[in-house]
PDB file of C-alpha atoms in Angstrom:
ATOM      1  CA  UNK C   1     150.198 124.860 135.432  1.00 90.00           C
ATOM      2  CA  UNK C   2     150.235 125.214 131.646  1.00 89.00           C
ATOM      3  CA  UNK C   3     147.563 128.011 131.672  1.00 92.00           C
ATOM      4  CA  UNK C   4     149.633 129.843 134.276  1.00 92.00           C
ATOM      5  CA  UNK C   5     152.862 129.376 132.397  1.00 90.00           C
ATOM      6  CA  UNK C   6     151.167 130.552 129.158  1.00 91.00           C
ATOM      7  CA  UNK C   7     149.758 133.708 130.868  1.00 93.00           C
ATOM      8  CA  UNK C   8     153.147 134.257 132.667  1.00 92.00           C
ATOM      9  CA  UNK C   9     155.121 134.111 129.328  1.00 89.00           C
ATOM     10  CA  UNK C  10     152.762 136.542 127.788  1.00 91.00           C
ATOM     11  CA  UNK C  11     153.190 138.971 130.717  1.00 90.00           C
ATOM     12  CA  UNK C  12     157.075 138.501 130.617  1.00 88.00           C
ATOM     13  CA  UNK C  13     157.320 139.269 126.941  1.00 87.00           C
ATOM     14  CA  UNK C  14     154.857 142.243 127.130  1.00 89.00           C
ATOM     15  CA  UNK C  15     157.171 143.890 129.673  1.00 88.00           C
ATOM     16  CA  UNK C  16     160.079 144.485 127.266  1.00 85.00           C
ATOM     17  CA  UNK C  17     158.980 143.680 123.600  1.00 86.00           C
ATOM     18  CA  UNK C  18     156.645 146.858 123.040  1.00 87.00           C
ATOM     19  CA  UNK C  19     159.381 149.221 124.239  1.00 85.00           C
ATOM     20  CA  UNK C  20     162.045 147.372 122.266  1.00 84.00           C
ATOM     21  CA  UNK C  21     159.993 147.625 119.050  1.00 85.00           C
ATOM     22  CA  UNK C  22     159.380 151.296 119.699  1.00 85.00           C
ATOM     23  CA  UNK C  23     163.110 151.833 119.919  1.00 82.00           C
ATOM     24  CA  UNK C  24     163.715 149.864 116.749  1.00 83.00           C
ATOM     25  CA  UNK C  25     161.243 151.977 114.806  1.00 87.00           C
ATOM     26  CA  UNK C  26     162.006 155.478 116.232  1.00 82.00           C
ATOM     27  CA  UNK C  27     165.116 157.733 116.268  1.00 81.00           C
ATOM     28  CA  UNK C  28     164.550 158.669 119.918  1.00 79.00           C
ATOM     29  CA  UNK C  29     165.562 155.756 122.145  1.00 80.00           C
ATOM     30  CA  UNK C  30     164.818 157.181 125.582  1.00 82.00           C
ATOM     31  CA  UNK C  31     163.049 156.066 128.748  1.00 82.00           C
ATOM     32  CA  UNK C  32     162.312 157.846 131.997  1.00 83.00           C
ATOM     33  CA  UNK C  33     164.105 156.564 135.062  1.00 81.00           C
ATOM     34  CA  UNK C  34     160.706 155.795 136.759  1.00 84.00           C
ATOM     35  CA  UNK C  35     159.595 153.808 133.736  1.00 86.00           C
ATOM     36  CA  UNK C  36     162.899 151.972 133.568  1.00 85.00           C
ATOM     37  CA  UNK C  37     162.536 150.893 137.228  1.00 88.00           C
ATOM     38  CA  UNK C  38     159.079 149.704 136.658  1.00 91.00           C
ATOM     39  CA  UNK C  39     160.145 147.788 133.714  1.00 90.00           C
ATOM     40  CA  UNK C  40     163.003 146.290 135.842  1.00 88.00           C
ATOM     41  CA  UNK C  41     160.557 145.373 138.503  1.00 92.00           C
ATOM     42  CA  UNK C  42     158.204 143.393 136.288  1.00 92.00           C
ATOM     43  CA  UNK C  43     161.115 141.754 134.448  1.00 88.00           C
ATOM     44  CA  UNK C  44     162.398 140.504 137.741  1.00 89.00           C
ATOM     45  CA  UNK C  45     158.984 139.586 139.163  1.00 92.00           C
ATOM     46  CA  UNK C  46     157.810 137.686 136.046  1.00 91.00           C
ATOM     47  CA  UNK C  47     161.275 135.889 135.524  1.00 87.00           C
ATOM     48  CA  UNK C  48     161.291 134.901 139.223  1.00 90.00           C
ATOM     49  CA  UNK C  49     157.765 133.505 138.963  1.00 93.00           C
ATOM     50  CA  UNK C  50     158.652 131.575 135.987  1.00 90.00           C
ATOM     51  CA  UNK C  51     161.531 129.930 137.767  1.00 91.00           C
ATOM     52  CA  UNK C  52     159.348 128.891 140.651  1.00 93.00           C
ATOM     53  CA  UNK C  53     156.646 127.610 138.308  1.00 94.00           C
ATOM     54  CA  UNK C  54     159.130 125.551 136.357  1.00 92.00           C
ATOM     55  CA  UNK C  55     160.267 124.056 139.564  1.00 94.00           C
ATOM     56  CA  UNK C  56     156.684 123.234 140.588  1.00 94.00           C
ATOM     57  CA  UNK C  57     156.121 121.687 137.160  1.00 93.00           C
ATOM     58  CA  UNK C  58     159.166 119.560 137.462  1.00 93.00           C
ATOM     59  CA  UNK C  59     157.827 118.281 140.768  1.00 93.00           C
ATOM     60  CA  UNK C  60     154.472 117.673 139.092  1.00 92.00           C
ATOM     61  CA  UNK C  61     156.138 115.515 136.392  1.00 90.00           C
ATOM     62  CA  UNK C  62     157.988 113.534 138.994  1.00 91.00           C
ATOM     63  CA  UNK C  63     154.741 112.682 140.870  1.00 91.00           C
ATOM     64  CA  UNK C  64     152.964 111.852 137.531  1.00 88.00           C
ATOM     65  CA  UNK C  65     155.742 109.429 136.419  1.00 87.00           C
ATOM     66  CA  UNK C  66     156.661 107.864 139.890  1.00 86.00           C
ATOM     67  CA  UNK C  67     153.130 107.550 141.335  1.00 85.00           C
ATOM     68  CA  UNK C  68     150.600 107.712 138.446  1.00 84.00           C
ATOM     69  CA  UNK C  69     147.905 106.005 140.449  1.00 88.00           C
ATOM     70  CA  UNK C  70     148.222 108.443 143.342  1.00 90.00           C
ATOM     71  CA  UNK C  71     148.741 111.523 141.210  1.00 89.00           C
ATOM     72  CA  UNK C  72     145.226 113.013 141.760  1.00 87.00           C
ATOM     73  CA  UNK C  73     145.568 112.344 145.474  1.00 90.00           C
ATOM     74  CA  UNK C  74     149.037 113.935 145.865  1.00 90.00           C
ATOM     75  CA  UNK C  75     148.624 116.855 143.485  1.00 92.00           C
ATOM     76  CA  UNK C  76     145.235 118.029 144.694  1.00 92.00           C
ATOM     77  CA  UNK C  77     143.568 121.066 143.238  1.00 91.00           C
ATOM     78  CA  UNK C  78     144.138 122.915 146.528  1.00 93.00           C
ATOM     79  CA  UNK C  79     147.836 122.055 146.487  1.00 93.00           C
ATOM     80  CA  UNK C  80     148.214 123.221 142.867  1.00 94.00           C
ATOM     81  CA  UNK C  81     146.568 126.492 143.525  1.00 94.00           C
ATOM     82  CA  UNK C  82     148.659 126.989 146.556  1.00 95.00           C
ATOM     83  CA  UNK C  83     151.955 126.310 144.629  1.00 95.00           C
ATOM     84  CA  UNK C  84     150.884 128.747 141.843  1.00 95.00           C
ATOM     85  CA  UNK C  85     150.023 131.541 144.256  1.00 95.00           C
ATOM     86  CA  UNK C  86     153.133 130.865 146.133  1.00 95.00           C
ATOM     87  CA  UNK C  87     155.242 131.142 143.046  1.00 94.00           C
ATOM     88  CA  UNK C  88     153.745 134.527 142.131  1.00 95.00           C
ATOM     89  CA  UNK C  89     153.907 135.848 145.713  1.00 95.00           C
ATOM     90  CA  UNK C  90     157.606 134.822 146.349  1.00 93.00           C
ATOM     91  CA  UNK C  91     158.760 136.363 143.067  1.00 93.00           C
ATOM     92  CA  UNK C  92     156.968 139.688 143.563  1.00 94.00           C
ATOM     93  CA  UNK C  93     158.232 140.025 147.116  1.00 93.00           C
ATOM     94  CA  UNK C  94     161.730 139.355 145.971  1.00 92.00           C
ATOM     95  CA  UNK C  95     161.431 141.880 143.130  1.00 92.00           C
ATOM     96  CA  UNK C  96     159.991 144.461 145.341  1.00 93.00           C
ATOM     97  CA  UNK C  97     162.679 144.323 147.871  1.00 92.00           C
ATOM     98  CA  UNK C  98     165.242 144.745 145.139  1.00 90.00           C
ATOM     99  CA  UNK C  99     163.519 147.573 143.436  1.00 91.00           C
ATOM    100  CA  UNK C 100     162.735 149.520 146.650  1.00 90.00           C
ATOM    101  CA  UNK C 101     166.481 149.540 147.274  1.00 88.00           C
ATOM    102  CA  UNK C 102     167.213 150.690 143.721  1.00 86.00           C
ATOM    103  CA  UNK C 103     164.734 153.509 143.856  1.00 85.00           C
ATOM    104  CA  UNK C 104     166.894 155.213 146.518  1.00 83.00           C
ATOM    105  CA  UNK C 105     169.856 155.352 144.159  1.00 81.00           C
ATOM    106  CA  UNK C 106     170.845 158.665 142.287  1.00 81.00           C
ATOM    107  CA  UNK C 107     171.013 158.172 138.511  1.00 78.00           C
ATOM    108  CA  UNK C 108     173.319 160.400 136.440  1.00 74.00           C
ATOM    109  CA  UNK C 109     171.577 162.137 133.543  1.00 66.00           C
ATOM    110  CA  UNK C 110     171.834 161.186 129.811  1.00 68.00           C
ATOM    111  CA  UNK C 111     173.503 157.795 130.249  1.00 74.00           C
ATOM    112  CA  UNK C 112     173.049 154.964 127.759  1.00 75.00           C
ATOM    113  CA  UNK C 113     171.958 151.551 128.860  1.00 75.00           C
ATOM    114  CA  UNK C 114     173.808 148.929 126.744  1.00 69.00           C
ATOM    115  CA  UNK C 115     170.700 146.824 126.567  1.00 73.00           C
ATOM    116  CA  UNK C 116     167.316 146.551 124.858  1.00 76.00           C
ATOM    117  CA  UNK C 117     165.541 146.515 128.176  1.00 78.00           C
ATOM    118  CA  UNK C 118     165.844 147.771 131.769  1.00 80.00           C
ATOM    119  CA  UNK C 119     167.157 145.094 134.087  1.00 78.00           C
ATOM    120  CA  UNK C 120     168.630 145.654 137.529  1.00 79.00           C
ATOM    121  CA  UNK C 121     172.032 144.328 136.402  1.00 74.00           C
ATOM    122  CA  UNK C 122     172.186 146.980 133.655  1.00 74.00           C
ATOM    123  CA  UNK C 123     170.961 149.855 135.867  1.00 79.00           C
ATOM    124  CA  UNK C 124     173.677 149.718 138.531  1.00 79.00           C
ATOM    125  CA  UNK C 125     176.590 150.882 136.307  1.00 76.00           C
ATOM    126  CA  UNK C 126     174.476 154.051 135.505  1.00 78.00           C
ATOM    127  CA  UNK C 127     174.156 155.118 139.112  1.00 80.00           C
ATOM    128  CA  UNK C 128     176.211 157.980 140.808  1.00 82.00           C
ATOM    129  CA  UNK C 129     175.608 156.206 144.154  1.00 80.00           C
ATOM    130  CA  UNK C 130     177.391 153.316 145.860  1.00 81.00           C
ATOM    131  CA  UNK C 131     175.702 150.244 144.443  1.00 80.00           C
ATOM    132  CA  UNK C 132     177.634 147.550 146.475  1.00 84.00           C
ATOM    133  CA  UNK C 133     174.659 146.840 148.775  1.00 86.00           C
ATOM    134  CA  UNK C 134     172.224 146.649 145.730  1.00 84.00           C
ATOM    135  CA  UNK C 135     174.509 144.236 143.886  1.00 85.00           C
ATOM    136  CA  UNK C 136     175.043 142.076 146.923  1.00 87.00           C
ATOM    137  CA  UNK C 137     171.147 141.794 147.377  1.00 87.00           C
ATOM    138  CA  UNK C 138     170.671 141.034 143.748  1.00 85.00           C
ATOM    139  CA  UNK C 139     173.271 138.317 143.952  1.00 83.00           C
ATOM    140  CA  UNK C 140     171.844 136.911 147.034  1.00 87.00           C
ATOM    141  CA  UNK C 141     168.302 136.885 145.410  1.00 86.00           C
ATOM    142  CA  UNK C 142     169.672 135.277 142.204  1.00 81.00           C
ATOM    143  CA  UNK C 143     171.613 132.582 144.224  1.00 81.00           C
ATOM    144  CA  UNK C 144     168.670 131.818 146.597  1.00 84.00           C
ATOM    145  CA  UNK C 145     165.726 132.210 144.313  1.00 84.00           C
ATOM    146  CA  UNK C 146     167.160 130.972 140.937  1.00 83.00           C
ATOM    147  CA  UNK C 147     169.719 128.483 142.122  1.00 86.00           C
ATOM    148  CA  UNK C 148     167.264 127.259 144.769  1.00 89.00           C
ATOM    149  CA  UNK C 149     164.592 126.461 142.161  1.00 91.00           C
ATOM    150  CA  UNK C 150     167.194 125.029 139.802  1.00 90.00           C
ATOM    151  CA  UNK C 151     168.279 122.622 142.520  1.00 92.00           C
ATOM    152  CA  UNK C 152     164.698 121.545 142.991  1.00 93.00           C
ATOM    153  CA  UNK C 153     164.342 120.950 139.279  1.00 92.00           C
ATOM    154  CA  UNK C 154     167.569 118.909 139.085  1.00 92.00           C
ATOM    155  CA  UNK C 155     166.501 116.877 142.156  1.00 93.00           C
ATOM    156  CA  UNK C 156     163.107 116.170 140.514  1.00 91.00           C
ATOM    157  CA  UNK C 157     164.686 115.134 137.209  1.00 89.00           C
ATOM    158  CA  UNK C 158     167.254 112.885 139.007  1.00 91.00           C
ATOM    159  CA  UNK C 159     164.294 110.999 140.543  1.00 90.00           C
ATOM    160  CA  UNK C 160     162.418 110.989 137.251  1.00 88.00           C
ATOM    161  CA  UNK C 161     165.469 109.520 135.423  1.00 86.00           C
ATOM    162  CA  UNK C 162     165.841 106.892 138.029  1.00 88.00           C
ATOM    163  CA  UNK C 163     162.128 106.067 137.754  1.00 85.00           C
ATOM    164  CA  UNK C 164     162.280 105.856 134.017  1.00 83.00           C
ATOM    165  CA  UNK C 165     165.329 103.640 134.031  1.00 83.00           C
ATOM    166  CA  UNK C 166     163.496 101.164 136.200  1.00 82.00           C
ATOM    167  CA  UNK C 167     160.727 100.798 133.565  1.00 77.00           C
ATOM    168  CA  UNK C 168     161.236  97.430 131.685  1.00 76.00           C
ATOM    169  CA  UNK C 169     159.888  98.153 128.333  1.00 77.00           C
ATOM    170  CA  UNK C 170     161.602 100.521 125.906  1.00 78.00           C
ATOM    171  CA  UNK C 171     158.372 102.015 124.686  1.00 78.00           C
ATOM    172  CA  UNK C 172     157.397 102.676 128.274  1.00 74.00           C
ATOM    173  CA  UNK C 173     160.539 104.574 128.907  1.00 78.00           C
ATOM    174  CA  UNK C 174     160.244 106.558 125.761  1.00 80.00           C
ATOM    175  CA  UNK C 175     156.627 107.521 126.551  1.00 78.00           C
ATOM    176  CA  UNK C 176     157.477 108.528 130.112  1.00 76.00           C
ATOM    177  CA  UNK C 177     160.379 110.711 129.052  1.00 78.00           C
ATOM    178  CA  UNK C 178     158.384 112.283 126.127  1.00 80.00           C
ATOM    179  CA  UNK C 179     156.180 113.885 128.716  1.00 78.00           C
ATOM    180  CA  UNK C 180     159.067 115.769 130.139  1.00 80.00           C
ATOM    181  CA  UNK C 181     160.865 116.786 126.982  1.00 82.00           C
ATOM    182  CA  UNK C 182     159.187 120.136 126.247  1.00 83.00           C
ATOM    183  CA  UNK C 183     159.507 121.184 129.945  1.00 85.00           C
ATOM    184  CA  UNK C 184     163.121 120.125 130.007  1.00 85.00           C
ATOM    185  CA  UNK C 185     163.883 122.161 126.923  1.00 85.00           C
ATOM    186  CA  UNK C 186     162.334 125.178 128.401  1.00 85.00           C
ATOM    187  CA  UNK C 187     164.349 124.810 131.676  1.00 87.00           C
ATOM    188  CA  UNK C 188     167.593 124.491 129.801  1.00 85.00           C
ATOM    189  CA  UNK C 189     166.894 127.642 127.561  1.00 83.00           C
ATOM    190  CA  UNK C 190     165.557 129.685 130.411  1.00 82.00           C
ATOM    191  CA  UNK C 191     168.058 128.858 133.168  1.00 82.00           C
ATOM    192  CA  UNK C 192     171.144 128.657 130.836  1.00 79.00           C
ATOM    193  CA  UNK C 193     170.792 132.107 129.442  1.00 75.00           C
ATOM    194  CA  UNK C 194     169.389 133.551 132.668  1.00 71.00           C
ATOM    195  CA  UNK C 195     172.420 132.503 134.642  1.00 70.00           C
ATOM    196  CA  UNK C 196     174.871 133.858 132.061  1.00 69.00           C
ATOM    197  CA  UNK C 197     173.001 137.159 131.913  1.00 66.00           C
ATOM    198  CA  UNK C 198     172.566 137.779 135.580  1.00 62.00           C
ATOM    199  CA  UNK C 199     175.563 136.115 137.267  1.00 60.00           C
ATOM    200  CA  UNK C 200     178.399 137.030 134.928  1.00 60.00           C
ATOM    201  CA  UNK C 201     180.102 140.419 135.526  1.00 55.00           C
ATOM    202  CA  UNK C 202     178.518 143.296 133.313  1.00 56.00           C
ATOM    203  CA  UNK C 203     180.921 143.915 130.487  1.00 52.00           C
ATOM    204  CA  UNK C 204     178.728 145.640 127.820  1.00 57.00           C
ATOM    205  CA  UNK C 205     179.249 142.780 125.557  1.00 62.00           C
ATOM    206  CA  UNK C 206     176.560 142.211 122.777  1.00 67.00           C
ATOM    207  CA  UNK C 207     176.395 138.554 124.166  1.00 68.00           C
ATOM    208  CA  UNK C 208     174.658 139.960 127.284  1.00 69.00           C
ATOM    209  CA  UNK C 209     171.732 141.297 125.010  1.00 73.00           C
ATOM    210  CA  UNK C 210     171.637 138.004 123.111  1.00 74.00           C
ATOM    211  CA  UNK C 211     171.267 136.026 126.384  1.00 72.00           C
ATOM    212  CA  UNK C 212     168.548 138.402 127.652  1.00 74.00           C
ATOM    213  CA  UNK C 213     166.646 138.257 124.360  1.00 77.00           C
ATOM    214  CA  UNK C 214     166.771 134.508 124.606  1.00 76.00           C
ATOM    215  CA  UNK C 215     165.124 134.182 127.993  1.00 73.00           C
ATOM    216  CA  UNK C 216     162.777 137.118 127.653  1.00 77.00           C
ATOM    217  CA  UNK C 217     161.482 136.661 124.068  1.00 79.00           C
ATOM    218  CA  UNK C 218     162.588 133.336 122.511  1.00 79.00           C
ATOM    219  CA  UNK C 219     161.900 131.012 125.436  1.00 79.00           C
ATOM    220  CA  UNK C 220     158.500 132.377 126.227  1.00 81.00           C
ATOM    221  CA  UNK C 221     157.510 132.148 122.472  1.00 80.00           C
TER     222      UNK C 221
END
């Protein structure tokens, strides 16, 4: 899971950071519509995969803490591989559906994206077409995909906390919780800024770019 998360974070940052650096160093800050849609697809796909993988890792931590002697039996290699491939597959299908619908939109020329990267939420205001269907689909995807995985994480951690509190020794509780601290920090940073960026109405506020920069660059780092 850690190898997959490291590779995924590398991919997630590589989608936006090179173009961002190019824009910072050059006077011409343009991108073709096709390139913008491609970037939006990979941002959505890698972000969605990370959400699924963080949920899988939360369940993995729960099994490790609540049933340490049965961990190898419950979290078999076959199950772990299946969960990883399922995370990648679900996110890419979700992103593909949203992007295929966005490709059919007509985009007005010479519009400025109030963002350092191309994301679906920042592309819809630039379209000359009706984007109500696209926005509804994106909202449903965000609620089902990201809220769904978030609920799984909260459920896993509720059980983890319950298990830790049942440990009699203070050192044992501290050791058990320390194995989850880095994962929990990543979850808070990723989901906190991701929800604010995607679920709040687009207003062109600089805070939107700050939130996006947080979950696309800072959290992976």
